[in-house]
Amino acid sequence: MRAYHHDGDNTADQRLPHEYTPFSPVTPEELGRLGVLYWRIEKRDDWLEQINAVAQERSYRNRDVIKVSKEAMGDVYESKLKTFYEEHLHEDEEIRYILDGSGYFDVRDEQDRWIRIALTTGDLLVLPAGIYHRFTLDSNNYIEAMRLFKDEPKWTPINRPADSNPFRLSYLQSVRTTV
Ligand SMILES: CSCCC(=O)/C(O)=C/O
Ligand SMILES: [Fe+2]
């Protein structure tokens, strides 16, 4: 995982790294203050046991696997990518363990700037309910991820603006009390 401030350029290809100049890294602790959690679980023999331990600890009872690529998604590929890259929130945590490939999750910080989180195989990321975010493939155009859920999957992204959504309000409250 590599997290840094995004350059804010929305005109160039979203799949490019978009590193702010000068490069401005963001630590896991800073992500933690936004409610974003991160674990590194190497894809060695015991990776599934480690995922199961996190899932048990955090009550993630359901899971599935998604492959994002032209080959895997066919006709819906472009429209799915567009949906993933619209700024949105969810009323539940978004939990992704990267099984293969790579991609970028962008999250908003306290000043509403984008932080780009570059994920590769072995990264486990949890975005809290109510955080504004988006996802894009990088120039490798391929990611395979395990999606974990507390209960039944709540797929529906709620696009910004969603400032009076109760999950947004409670997210903001939780971030303020951690600062
Ligand atoms: C790497 S999983 C694809 C992106 C996704 O599932 C999502 O919900 C983005 O916000
Ligand atoms: Fe999402």
CSV table of N, CA, C and O in Angstrom, one decimal, residues 20-129:
chain,number,residue,atom,x,y,z
A,20,TYR,N,0.8,14.3,-6.3
A,20,TYR,CA,1.0,15.7,-6.0
A,20,TYR,C,2.5,16.0,-6.1
A,20,TYR,O,3.3,15.2,-5.6
A,21,THR,N,2.8,17.2,-6.6
A,21,THR,CA,4.2,17.6,-6.6
A,21,THR,C,4.4,18.8,-5.7
A,21,THR,O,3.6,19.8,-5.8
A,22,PRO,N,5.3,18.7,-4.7
A,22,PRO,CA,6.2,17.6,-4.4
A,22,PRO,C,5.4,16.5,-3.8
A,22,PRO,O,4.4,16.7,-3.1
A,23,PHE,N,5.9,15.2,-3.9
A,23,PHE,CA,5.3,14.1,-3.5
A,23,PHE,C,4.9,14.2,-2.0
A,23,PHE,O,5.7,14.6,-1.2
A,24,SER,N,3.7,13.9,-1.6
A,24,SER,CA,3.2,14.2,-0.3
A,24,SER,C,2.5,12.9,0.3
A,24,SER,O,1.4,12.6,0.1
A,25,PRO,N,3.4,12.1,1.0
A,25,PRO,CA,2.9,10.8,1.4
A,25,PRO,C,1.9,10.9,2.6
A,25,PRO,O,1.9,11.9,3.3
A,26,VAL,N,1.1,9.9,2.7
A,26,VAL,CA,0.1,9.9,3.8
A,26,VAL,C,0.3,8.6,4.6
A,26,VAL,O,0.4,7.5,3.9
A,27,THR,N,0.5,8.6,5.9
A,27,THR,CA,0.8,7.4,6.7
A,27,THR,C,-0.4,6.6,7.0
A,27,THR,O,-1.5,7.2,7.0
A,28,PRO,N,-0.2,5.4,7.4
A,28,PRO,CA,-1.4,4.6,7.9
A,28,PRO,C,-2.0,5.2,9.1
A,28,PRO,O,-3.3,5.1,9.3
A,29,GLU,N,-1.2,6.0,9.9
A,29,GLU,CA,-1.8,6.6,11.1
A,29,GLU,C,-2.8,7.8,10.7
A,29,GLU,O,-3.8,7.9,11.2
A,30,GLU,N,-2.3,8.5,9.6
A,30,GLU,CA,-3.2,9.6,9.1
A,30,GLU,C,-4.5,9.0,8.5
A,30,GLU,O,-5.6,9.5,8.7
A,31,LEU,N,-4.3,7.9,7.8
A,31,LEU,CA,-5.5,7.2,7.3
A,31,LEU,C,-6.4,6.8,8.4
A,31,LEU,O,-7.7,6.9,8.4
A,32,GLY,N,-5.8,6.3,9.5
A,32,GLY,CA,-6.6,5.8,10.7
A,32,GLY,C,-7.4,6.9,11.2
A,32,GLY,O,-8.5,6.7,11.7
A,33,ARG,N,-6.9,8.2,11.2
A,33,ARG,CA,-7.7,9.3,11.8
A,33,ARG,C,-8.9,9.6,10.9
A,33,ARG,O,-9.8,10.2,11.4
A,34,LEU,N,-8.9,9.1,9.6
A,34,LEU,CA,-10.1,9.3,8.8
A,34,LEU,C,-11.0,8.0,8.9
A,34,LEU,O,-11.9,7.9,8.2
A,35,GLY,N,-10.6,7.1,9.8
A,35,GLY,CA,-11.4,5.9,9.9
A,35,GLY,C,-11.0,4.8,8.9
A,35,GLY,O,-11.7,3.8,8.8
A,36,VAL,N,-9.9,5.0,8.1
A,36,VAL,CA,-9.5,4.1,7.1
A,36,VAL,C,-8.5,3.1,7.7
A,36,VAL,O,-7.5,3.5,8.3
A,37,LEU,N,-8.8,1.8,7.6
A,37,LEU,CA,-7.9,0.8,8.3
A,37,LEU,C,-7.2,0.0,7.2
A,37,LEU,O,-7.7,-0.2,6.1
A,38,TYR,N,-6.0,-0.4,7.6
A,38,TYR,CA,-5.1,-1.1,6.6
A,38,TYR,C,-4.4,-2.3,7.3
A,38,TYR,O,-3.8,-2.1,8.4
A,39,TRP,N,-4.4,-3.4,6.6
A,39,TRP,CA,-3.5,-4.5,7.1
A,39,TRP,C,-2.7,-5.1,5.8
A,39,TRP,O,-3.3,-5.1,4.7
A,40,ARG,N,-1.5,-5.6,6.1
A,40,ARG,CA,-0.8,-6.3,5.1
A,40,ARG,C,-0.9,-7.8,5.4
A,40,ARG,O,-0.4,-8.2,6.4
A,41,ILE,N,-1.4,-8.5,4.5
A,41,ILE,CA,-1.5,-10.0,4.7
A,41,ILE,C,-0.9,-10.7,3.4
A,41,ILE,O,-1.6,-10.7,2.4
A,42,GLU,N,0.4,-11.1,3.6
A,42,GLU,CA,1.1,-11.7,2.4
A,42,GLU,C,0.3,-12.9,1.9
A,42,GLU,O,-0.3,-13.7,2.7
A,43,LYS,N,0.3,-13.1,0.6
A,43,LYS,CA,-0.4,-14.2,-0.1
A,43,LYS,C,0.5,-15.5,0.1
A,43,LYS,O,0.9,-16.0,-0.9
A,44,ARG,N,0.8,-15.8,1.3
A,44,ARG,CA,1.5,-17.1,1.6
A,44,ARG,C,0.5,-18.1,2.1
A,44,ARG,O,-0.7,-17.8,2.1
A,45,ASP,N,1.0,-19.3,2.5
A,45,ASP,CA,0.1,-20.4,2.9
A,45,ASP,C,-1.0,-20.0,3.8
A,45,ASP,O,-2.1,-20.6,3.7
A,46,ASP,N,-0.7,-19.1,4.8
A,46,ASP,CA,-1.7,-18.9,5.8
A,46,ASP,C,-2.6,-17.6,5.6
A,46,ASP,O,-3.2,-17.1,6.5
A,47,TRP,N,-2.6,-17.1,4.4
A,47,TRP,CA,-3.3,-15.8,4.2
A,47,TRP,C,-4.8,-15.9,4.5
A,47,TRP,O,-5.4,-15.0,5.1
A,48,LEU,N,-5.4,-17.1,4.2
A,48,LEU,CA,-6.9,-17.3,4.4
A,48,LEU,C,-7.2,-17.3,5.9
A,48,LEU,O,-8.1,-16.7,6.4
A,49,GLU,N,-6.3,-18.0,6.7
A,49,GLU,CA,-6.5,-18.0,8.1
A,49,GLU,C,-6.4,-16.6,8.7
A,49,GLU,O,-7.2,-16.2,9.6
A,50,GLN,N,-5.5,-15.8,8.1
A,50,GLN,CA,-5.3,-14.4,8.6
A,50,GLN,C,-6.6,-13.6,8.3
A,50,GLN,O,-7.0,-12.8,9.1
A,51,ILE,N,-7.1,-13.8,7.1
A,51,ILE,CA,-8.3,-13.1,6.7
A,51,ILE,C,-9.4,-13.5,7.6
A,51,ILE,O,-10.2,-12.7,8.1
A,52,ASN,N,-9.5,-14.8,7.8
A,52,ASN,CA,-10.6,-15.3,8.7
A,52,ASN,C,-10.5,-14.7,10.1
A,52,ASN,O,-11.6,-14.4,10.7
A,53,ALA,N,-9.3,-14.5,10.6
A,53,ALA,CA,-9.1,-14.0,11.9
A,53,ALA,C,-9.6,-12.5,12.0
A,53,ALA,O,-10.4,-12.1,12.9
A,54,VAL,N,-9.3,-11.7,10.9
A,54,VAL,CA,-9.8,-10.3,10.9
A,54,VAL,C,-11.3,-10.3,10.8
A,54,VAL,O,-12.0,-9.6,11.4
A,55,ALA,N,-11.8,-11.2,9.9
A,55,ALA,CA,-13.2,-11.3,9.7
A,55,ALA,C,-14.0,-11.7,11.0
A,55,ALA,O,-15.0,-11.1,11.3
A,56,GLN,N,-13.4,-12.6,11.7
A,56,GLN,CA,-14.1,-13.0,13.0
A,56,GLN,C,-14.0,-11.8,14.0
A,56,GLN,O,-15.1,-11.5,14.6
A,57,GLU,N,-12.9,-11.2,14.1
A,57,GLU,CA,-12.7,-10.1,15.0
A,57,GLU,C,-13.6,-8.9,14.7
A,57,GLU,O,-14.2,-8.3,15.6
A,58,ARG,N,-13.9,-8.7,13.4
A,58,ARG,CA,-14.7,-7.5,13.0
A,58,ARG,C,-16.1,-7.9,12.5
A,58,ARG,O,-16.8,-7.1,12.0
A,59,SER,N,-16.5,-9.2,12.8
A,59,SER,CA,-17.8,-9.6,12.4
A,59,SER,C,-18.2,-9.5,10.9
A,59,SER,O,-19.2,-9.0,10.6
A,60,TYR,N,-17.2,-9.9,10.1
A,60,TYR,CA,-17.5,-9.9,8.6
A,60,TYR,C,-18.0,-11.3,8.3
A,60,TYR,O,-17.2,-12.2,8.2
A,61,ARG,N,-19.3,-11.4,8.1
A,61,ARG,CA,-19.9,-12.8,8.0
A,61,ARG,C,-20.0,-13.3,6.6
A,61,ARG,O,-20.2,-14.5,6.3
A,62,ASN,N,-20.0,-12.3,5.6
A,62,ASN,CA,-20.2,-12.7,4.2
A,62,ASN,C,-19.0,-12.3,3.3
A,62,ASN,O,-18.3,-11.3,3.7
A,63,ARG,N,-18.8,-12.9,2.2
A,63,ARG,CA,-17.7,-12.5,1.3
A,63,ARG,C,-18.0,-13.0,-0.1
A,63,ARG,O,-18.7,-14.0,-0.3
A,64,ASP,N,-17.4,-12.4,-1.0
A,64,ASP,CA,-17.3,-12.9,-2.4
A,64,ASP,C,-16.1,-12.4,-3.1
A,64,ASP,O,-15.3,-11.7,-2.4
A,65,VAL,N,-15.9,-12.7,-4.4
A,65,VAL,CA,-14.7,-12.3,-5.1
A,65,VAL,C,-15.1,-11.5,-6.4
A,65,VAL,O,-16.1,-12.0,-7.0
A,66,ILE,N,-14.5,-10.4,-6.6
A,66,ILE,CA,-14.8,-9.6,-7.9
A,66,ILE,C,-13.5,-9.5,-8.7
A,66,ILE,O,-12.4,-9.3,-8.1
A,67,LYS,N,-13.7,-9.7,-10.0
A,67,LYS,CA,-12.6,-9.5,-10.9
A,67,LYS,C,-13.0,-8.3,-11.8
A,67,LYS,O,-14.0,-8.3,-12.4
A,68,VAL,N,-12.1,-7.3,-11.8
A,68,VAL,CA,-12.4,-6.1,-12.6
A,68,VAL,C,-11.4,-6.1,-13.8
A,68,VAL,O,-10.2,-5.8,-13.6
A,69,SER,N,-11.9,-6.4,-14.9
A,69,SER,CA,-11.1,-6.4,-16.2
A,69,SER,C,-12.1,-6.5,-17.3
A,69,SER,O,-13.2,-7.0,-17.1
A,70,LYS,N,-11.7,-6.1,-18.5
A,70,LYS,CA,-12.5,-6.2,-19.7
A,70,LYS,C,-12.9,-7.7,-19.9
A,70,LYS,O,-14.1,-8.0,-20.2
A,71,GLU,N,-11.9,-8.6,-19.8
A,71,GLU,CA,-12.2,-10.0,-20.0
A,71,GLU,C,-13.2,-10.6,-19.1
A,71,GLU,O,-14.1,-11.3,-19.5
A,72,ALA,N,-13.1,-10.2,-17.8
A,72,ALA,CA,-14.0,-10.8,-16.8
A,72,ALA,C,-15.4,-10.1,-16.8
A,72,ALA,O,-16.3,-10.8,-16.5
A,73,MET,N,-15.5,-8.9,-17.2
A,73,MET,CA,-16.7,-8.2,-17.1
A,73,MET,C,-17.5,-8.0,-18.4
A,73,MET,O,-18.7,-7.7,-18.4
A,74,GLY,N,-16.8,-8.1,-19.5
A,74,GLY,CA,-17.4,-8.0,-20.8
A,74,GLY,C,-18.2,-6.7,-21.0
A,74,GLY,O,-17.6,-5.6,-20.7
A,75,ASP,N,-19.4,-6.8,-21.4
A,75,ASP,CA,-20.2,-5.6,-21.8
A,75,ASP,C,-20.4,-4.5,-20.7
A,75,ASP,O,-20.6,-3.4,-20.9
A,76,VAL,N,-20.4,-5.0,-19.4
A,76,VAL,CA,-20.6,-4.0,-18.3
A,76,VAL,C,-19.4,-3.3,-17.8
A,76,VAL,O,-19.4,-2.5,-16.9
A,77,TYR,N,-18.2,-3.7,-18.4
A,77,TYR,CA,-16.9,-3.2,-17.9
A,77,TYR,C,-16.9,-1.7,-17.8
A,77,TYR,O,-16.6,-1.1,-16.7
A,78,GLU,N,-17.1,-1.0,-18.9
A,78,GLU,CA,-17.0,0.5,-18.9
A,78,GLU,C,-18.0,1.1,-18.0
A,78,GLU,O,-17.6,2.0,-17.2
A,79,SER,N,-19.2,0.6,-17.9
A,79,SER,CA,-20.2,1.3,-17.1
A,79,SER,C,-19.9,1.0,-15.6
A,79,SER,O,-20.1,1.9,-14.7
A,80,LYS,N,-19.4,-0.2,-15.3
A,80,LYS,CA,-19.0,-0.4,-13.9
A,80,LYS,C,-17.8,0.5,-13.5
A,80,LYS,O,-17.8,1.1,-12.4
A,81,LEU,N,-16.8,0.6,-14.4
A,81,LEU,CA,-15.7,1.5,-14.0
A,81,LEU,C,-16.2,2.9,-13.8
A,81,LEU,O,-15.7,3.6,-12.9
A,82,LYS,N,-17.1,3.4,-14.6
A,82,LYS,CA,-17.7,4.7,-14.4
A,82,LYS,C,-18.4,4.9,-13.1
A,82,LYS,O,-18.2,5.8,-12.3
A,83,THR,N,-19.1,3.9,-12.7
A,83,THR,CA,-19.8,3.9,-11.4
A,83,THR,C,-18.8,3.9,-10.2
A,83,THR,O,-19.0,4.7,-9.3
A,84,PHE,N,-17.8,3.1,-10.3
A,84,PHE,CA,-16.8,3.0,-9.3
A,84,PHE,C,-16.1,4.3,-9.1
A,84,PHE,O,-15.7,4.7,-8.0
A,85,TYR,N,-15.9,5.1,-10.2
A,85,TYR,CA,-15.1,6.3,-10.1
A,85,TYR,C,-16.0,7.6,-9.8
A,85,TYR,O,-15.5,8.7,-9.6
A,86,GLU,N,-17.3,7.4,-9.7
A,86,GLU,CA,-18.2,8.5,-9.3
A,86,GLU,C,-17.9,8.6,-7.8
A,86,GLU,O,-18.0,7.6,-7.1
A,87,GLU,N,-17.8,9.8,-7.3
A,87,GLU,CA,-17.6,10.0,-5.8
A,87,GLU,C,-18.8,9.6,-5.1
A,87,GLU,O,-19.9,10.1,-5.4
A,88,HIS,N,-18.7,8.7,-4.1
A,88,HIS,CA,-19.9,8.2,-3.4
A,88,HIS,C,-19.5,7.7,-2.0
A,88,HIS,O,-18.4,7.8,-1.6
A,89,LEU,N,-20.6,7.4,-1.3
A,89,LEU,CA,-20.4,6.7,0.0
A,89,LEU,C,-21.3,5.5,0.1
A,89,LEU,O,-22.1,5.3,-0.8
A,90,HIS,N,-21.0,4.7,1.1
A,90,HIS,CA,-21.9,3.5,1.4
A,90,HIS,C,-22.4,3.6,2.9
A,90,HIS,O,-21.7,4.2,3.7
A,91,GLU,N,-23.5,2.9,3.1
A,91,GLU,CA,-24.0,2.9,4.5
A,91,GLU,C,-23.5,1.7,5.2
A,91,GLU,O,-24.1,1.3,6.2
A,92,ASP,N,-22.4,1.2,4.8
A,92,ASP,CA,-21.7,0.1,5.4
A,92,ASP,C,-20.2,0.2,5.1
A,92,ASP,O,-19.8,0.9,4.2
A,93,GLU,N,-19.4,-0.5,5.9
A,93,GLU,CA,-17.9,-0.5,5.6
A,93,GLU,C,-17.7,-1.1,4.2
A,93,GLU,O,-18.4,-2.0,3.7
A,94,GLU,N,-16.7,-0.6,3.5
A,94,GLU,CA,-16.2,-1.2,2.2
A,94,GLU,C,-14.9,-1.9,2.5
A,94,GLU,O,-13.9,-1.3,2.9
A,95,ILE,N,-14.9,-3.3,2.4
A,95,ILE,CA,-13.7,-4.1,2.9
A,95,ILE,C,-13.2,-4.8,1.6
A,95,ILE,O,-14.0,-5.6,1.0
A,96,ARG,N,-12.0,-4.6,1.3
A,96,ARG,CA,-11.4,-5.2,0.1
A,96,ARG,C,-10.0,-5.8,0.4
A,96,ARG,O,-9.1,-5.1,0.9
A,97,TYR,N,-9.9,-7.1,0.1
A,97,TYR,CA,-8.5,-7.8,0.2
A,97,TYR,C,-8.1,-8.1,-1.2
A,97,TYR,O,-8.8,-8.8,-2.0
A,98,ILE,N,-6.9,-7.6,-1.6
A,98,ILE,CA,-6.5,-7.7,-3.0
A,98,ILE,C,-5.8,-9.1,-3.2
A,98,ILE,O,-4.8,-9.4,-2.6
A,99,LEU,N,-6.5,-9.9,-4.1
A,99,LEU,CA,-6.0,-11.2,-4.3
A,99,LEU,C,-5.0,-11.2,-5.5
A,99,LEU,O,-4.1,-12.1,-5.6
A,100,ASP,N,-5.2,-10.2,-6.4
A,100,ASP,CA,-4.3,-10.2,-7.6
A,100,ASP,C,-4.5,-8.8,-8.2
A,100,ASP,O,-5.6,-8.2,-8.1
A,101,GLY,N,-3.4,-8.4,-8.9
A,101,GLY,CA,-3.6,-7.1,-9.7
A,101,GLY,C,-3.4,-5.9,-8.8
A,101,GLY,O,-2.8,-6.0,-7.7
A,102,SER,N,-3.9,-4.8,-9.2
A,102,SER,CA,-3.7,-3.5,-8.5
A,102,SER,C,-4.7,-2.5,-8.9
A,102,SER,O,-5.4,-2.6,-9.9
A,103,GLY,N,-4.8,-1.4,-8.1
A,103,GLY,CA,-5.8,-0.3,-8.4
A,103,GLY,C,-5.7,0.8,-7.3
A,103,GLY,O,-4.9,0.7,-6.4
A,104,TYR,N,-6.5,1.8,-7.5
A,104,TYR,CA,-6.5,3.0,-6.6
A,104,TYR,C,-7.8,3.2,-6.0
A,104,TYR,O,-8.8,3.3,-6.7
A,105,PHE,N,-7.8,3.3,-4.6
A,105,PHE,CA,-9.0,3.9,-3.9
A,105,PHE,C,-8.6,5.3,-3.6
A,105,PHE,O,-7.5,5.6,-3.0
A,106,ASP,N,-9.5,6.3,-3.9
A,106,ASP,CA,-9.3,7.7,-3.5
A,106,ASP,C,-10.3,8.0,-2.3
A,106,ASP,O,-11.5,7.6,-2.5
A,107,VAL,N,-9.8,8.6,-1.3
A,107,VAL,CA,-10.7,9.0,-0.2
A,107,VAL,C,-10.5,10.5,0.1
A,107,VAL,O,-9.4,11.0,-0.1
A,108,ARG,N,-11.5,11.1,0.6
A,108,ARG,CA,-11.4,12.5,0.9
A,108,ARG,C,-10.9,12.7,2.3
A,108,ARG,O,-11.3,12.0,3.3
A,109,ASP,N,-10.0,13.7,2.5
A,109,ASP,CA,-9.5,14.0,3.9
A,109,ASP,C,-10.3,15.1,4.5
A,109,ASP,O,-11.3,15.5,3.9
A,110,GLU,N,-9.9,15.5,5.7
A,110,GLU,CA,-10.7,16.5,6.4
A,110,GLU,C,-10.8,17.8,5.7
A,110,GLU,O,-11.8,18.6,5.9
A,111,GLN,N,-9.8,18.1,4.8
A,111,GLN,CA,-9.9,19.4,4.0
A,111,GLN,C,-10.5,19.1,2.7
A,111,GLN,O,-10.4,20.0,1.8
A,112,ASP,N,-11.1,18.0,2.5
A,112,ASP,CA,-11.8,17.6,1.2
A,112,ASP,C,-10.8,17.4,0.1
A,112,ASP,O,-11.2,17.5,-1.1
A,113,ARG,N,-9.5,17.2,0.4
A,113,ARG,CA,-8.6,16.8,-0.7
A,113,ARG,C,-8.6,15.3,-0.9
A,113,ARG,O,-8.9,14.6,0.0
A,114,TRP,N,-8.3,14.9,-2.1
A,114,TRP,CA,-8.2,13.5,-2.4
A,114,TRP,C,-6.9,12.9,-1.8
A,114,TRP,O,-5.8,13.4,-2.1
A,115,ILE,N,-7.0,11.8,-1.1
A,115,ILE,CA,-5.8,10.9,-0.8
A,115,ILE,C,-5.9,9.7,-1.7
A,115,ILE,O,-7.0,9.1,-1.8
A,116,ARG,N,-4.9,9.4,-2.4
A,116,ARG,CA,-4.9,8.2,-3.3
A,116,ARG,C,-4.2,7.1,-2.6
A,116,ARG,O,-3.1,7.2,-2.0
A,117,ILE,N,-4.9,5.9,-2.5
A,117,ILE,CA,-4.4,4.7,-1.9
A,117,ILE,C,-4.1,3.6,-2.9
A,117,ILE,O,-5.1,3.1,-3.5
A,118,ALA,N,-2.9,3.4,-3.2
A,118,ALA,CA,-2.5,2.4,-4.3
A,118,ALA,C,-2.4,1.0,-3.6
A,118,ALA,O,-1.6,0.8,-2.7
A,119,LEU,N,-3.2,0.1,-4.1
A,119,LEU,CA,-3.3,-1.2,-3.5
A,119,LEU,C,-2.7,-2.3,-4.5
A,119,LEU,O,-2.9,-2.2,-5.7
A,120,THR,N,-2.0,-3.3,-3.9
A,120,THR,CA,-1.5,-4.4,-4.7
A,120,THR,C,-1.9,-5.7,-3.9
A,120,THR,O,-2.4,-5.6,-2.8
A,121,THR,N,-1.5,-6.8,-4.5
A,121,THR,CA,-1.8,-8.1,-3.9
A,121,THR,C,-1.3,-8.2,-2.5
A,121,THR,O,-0.2,-7.8,-2.2
A,122,GLY,N,-2.2,-8.6,-1.6
A,122,GLY,CA,-1.9,-8.7,-0.2
A,122,GLY,C,-2.3,-7.6,0.7
A,122,GLY,O,-2.1,-7.6,1.9
A,123,ASP,N,-2.9,-6.5,0.1
A,123,ASP,CA,-3.4,-5.4,0.9
A,123,ASP,C,-4.8,-5.6,1.3
A,123,ASP,O,-5.6,-6.0,0.4
A,124,LEU,N,-5.1,-5.3,2.5
A,124,LEU,CA,-6.5,-5.3,3.0
A,124,LEU,C,-6.9,-3.9,3.5
A,124,LEU,O,-6.2,-3.4,4.4
A,125,LEU,N,-7.9,-3.4,2.9
A,125,LEU,CA,-8.3,-2.0,3.2
A,125,LEU,C,-9.8,-2.0,3.7
A,125,LEU,O,-10.6,-2.7,3.1
A,126,VAL,N,-10.0,-1.2,4.7
A,126,VAL,CA,-11.4,-1.0,5.2
A,126,VAL,C,-11.7,0.5,5.1
A,126,VAL,O,-11.0,1.3,5.8
A,127,LEU,N,-12.7,0.8,4.4
A,127,LEU,CA,-13.2,2.2,4.3
A,127,LEU,C,-14.5,2.3,5.2
A,127,LEU,O,-15.4,1.4,5.1
A,128,PRO,N,-14.5,3.3,6.1
A,128,PRO,CA,-15.7,3.3,7.0
A,128,PRO,C,-17.0,3.8,6.3
A,128,PRO,O,-16.9,4.4,5.2
A,129,ALA,N,-18.1,3.4,6.8
A,129,ALA,CA,-19.4,3.8,6.3
A,129,ALA,C,-19.4,5.4,6.3
A,129,ALA,O,-18.9,6.0,7.3
